[in-house]
Amino acid sequence: MILVDWQILDRIRRGFISVEPFDPRLVQPNSLDIRLGNHFVWYEKGDGVIDPYQEETIATGTLETTADSIVLAPGQFMLAETHEVIGLPDNIVASIEGKSSIARLGIELHQTGGWIDAGF
């Protein structure tokens, strides 16, 4: 079952879903828009092998910014946090998908599975 706007609002107001900070204007007909946060981790092209067991090979830099924009170089990959922190109960899963207006700019919202597990 996909929740519609009034069901999303009801579950947030009753505390079943937590969204901090919450802005009711971000509730859409069957989704909740989320915003880009200000913490980033980036990877430079040509960094070599990324070994998940060797932390020093994973990220090349971190950035916290309050700027209105960030410039990505061609081929650069960056991870970012969302502005909102979301908590789900054990009986609700969520999925995260990009908006077409962002995709038309060549920006992908996620590289792998967009499922957010129940209870996360």
XYZ file of C-alpha atoms in Angstrom:
120
model
C 0.000 0.000 0.000
C 1.272 3.464 -0.862
C 0.281 6.180 1.578
C -1.458 9.262 0.232
C -0.981 12.798 1.543
C -3.512 12.719 4.380
C -2.197 9.332 5.554
C 1.384 10.627 5.557
C 0.337 13.720 7.527
C -1.712 11.632 9.969
C 1.182 9.263 10.693
C 3.593 12.153 11.178
C 1.203 14.011 13.505
C 0.571 10.835 15.536
C 4.308 10.158 15.803
C 4.396 6.919 13.790
C 6.704 8.568 11.250
C 9.217 11.154 12.435
C 10.481 13.924 10.177
C 12.827 16.571 11.597
C 12.517 19.333 10.660
C 8.999 18.859 9.334
C 7.472 21.224 6.785
C 3.912 20.203 5.810
C 4.327 22.032 2.479
C 6.672 19.214 1.399
C 3.899 16.594 1.552
C 2.855 15.699 -1.990
C -0.154 13.625 -3.179
C 1.643 10.341 -2.363
C 5.111 11.319 -1.164
C 7.207 13.607 0.980
C 9.757 15.834 -0.721
C 13.105 15.955 1.050
C 15.792 18.585 0.731
C 19.527 18.520 0.288
C 21.451 18.956 3.522
C 24.779 20.681 3.983
C 27.137 17.762 4.718
C 28.958 16.207 1.762
C 31.572 13.547 1.079
C 33.212 13.566 -2.311
C 35.297 11.254 -4.414
C 37.679 12.556 -7.023
C 37.964 10.851 -10.386
C 41.170 8.836 -10.582
C 41.527 8.240 -6.846
C 42.350 4.602 -7.560
C 40.923 1.595 -5.782
C 38.283 2.084 -3.118
C 38.622 -0.682 -0.521
C 35.690 -0.754 1.930
C 37.978 -2.420 4.510
C 40.500 0.426 4.420
C 38.773 3.594 5.536
C 41.482 5.891 4.186
C 40.616 4.783 0.625
C 36.915 5.534 0.878
C 36.510 9.315 0.938
C 38.822 11.987 -0.351
C 37.200 14.859 1.453
C 34.301 16.079 3.495
C 32.590 19.405 3.383
C 30.019 21.234 5.437
C 28.638 24.274 3.722
C 25.877 26.806 4.024
C 26.418 28.036 0.474
C 23.485 28.159 -1.915
C 25.259 25.959 -4.453
C 28.015 23.403 -4.959
C 29.864 22.922 -8.227
C 30.634 19.365 -9.329
C 33.363 18.755 -11.874
C 32.562 16.460 -14.814
C 32.755 12.863 -13.609
C 32.883 13.841 -9.937
C 30.821 11.799 -7.486
C 29.500 13.224 -4.248
C 27.455 11.850 -1.379
C 25.160 14.176 0.515
C 22.900 14.031 3.522
C 19.300 15.093 3.453
C 18.172 18.108 5.448
C 15.430 15.990 6.995
C 16.057 13.084 9.351
C 13.295 10.516 8.930
C 12.312 7.675 11.245
C 9.976 4.855 10.270
C 8.017 2.368 12.383
C 8.482 -1.384 12.041
C 5.504 -1.729 9.681
C 6.281 0.969 7.091
C 8.965 0.925 4.407
C 9.803 3.851 2.166
C 11.516 4.384 -1.139
C 13.538 7.327 -2.308
C 13.342 8.453 -5.903
C 14.585 11.506 -7.720
C 12.357 14.109 -9.245
C 12.349 14.396 -13.021
C 13.318 18.076 -12.850
C 16.590 17.090 -11.129
C 17.188 14.095 -13.414
C 16.939 16.358 -16.466
C 19.981 18.195 -15.074
C 21.953 14.945 -15.104
C 21.881 14.530 -11.331
C 21.109 11.093 -9.912
C 19.587 10.906 -6.480
C 20.961 7.495 -5.584
C 23.298 4.967 -7.128
C 21.819 1.801 -5.646
C 18.657 0.585 -3.995
C 16.271 3.265 -2.939
C 14.515 1.145 -0.302
C 14.430 2.434 3.254
C 13.799 -0.475 5.590
C 10.996 -0.535 8.122
C 12.206 0.624 11.523
C 15.069 2.645 10.049
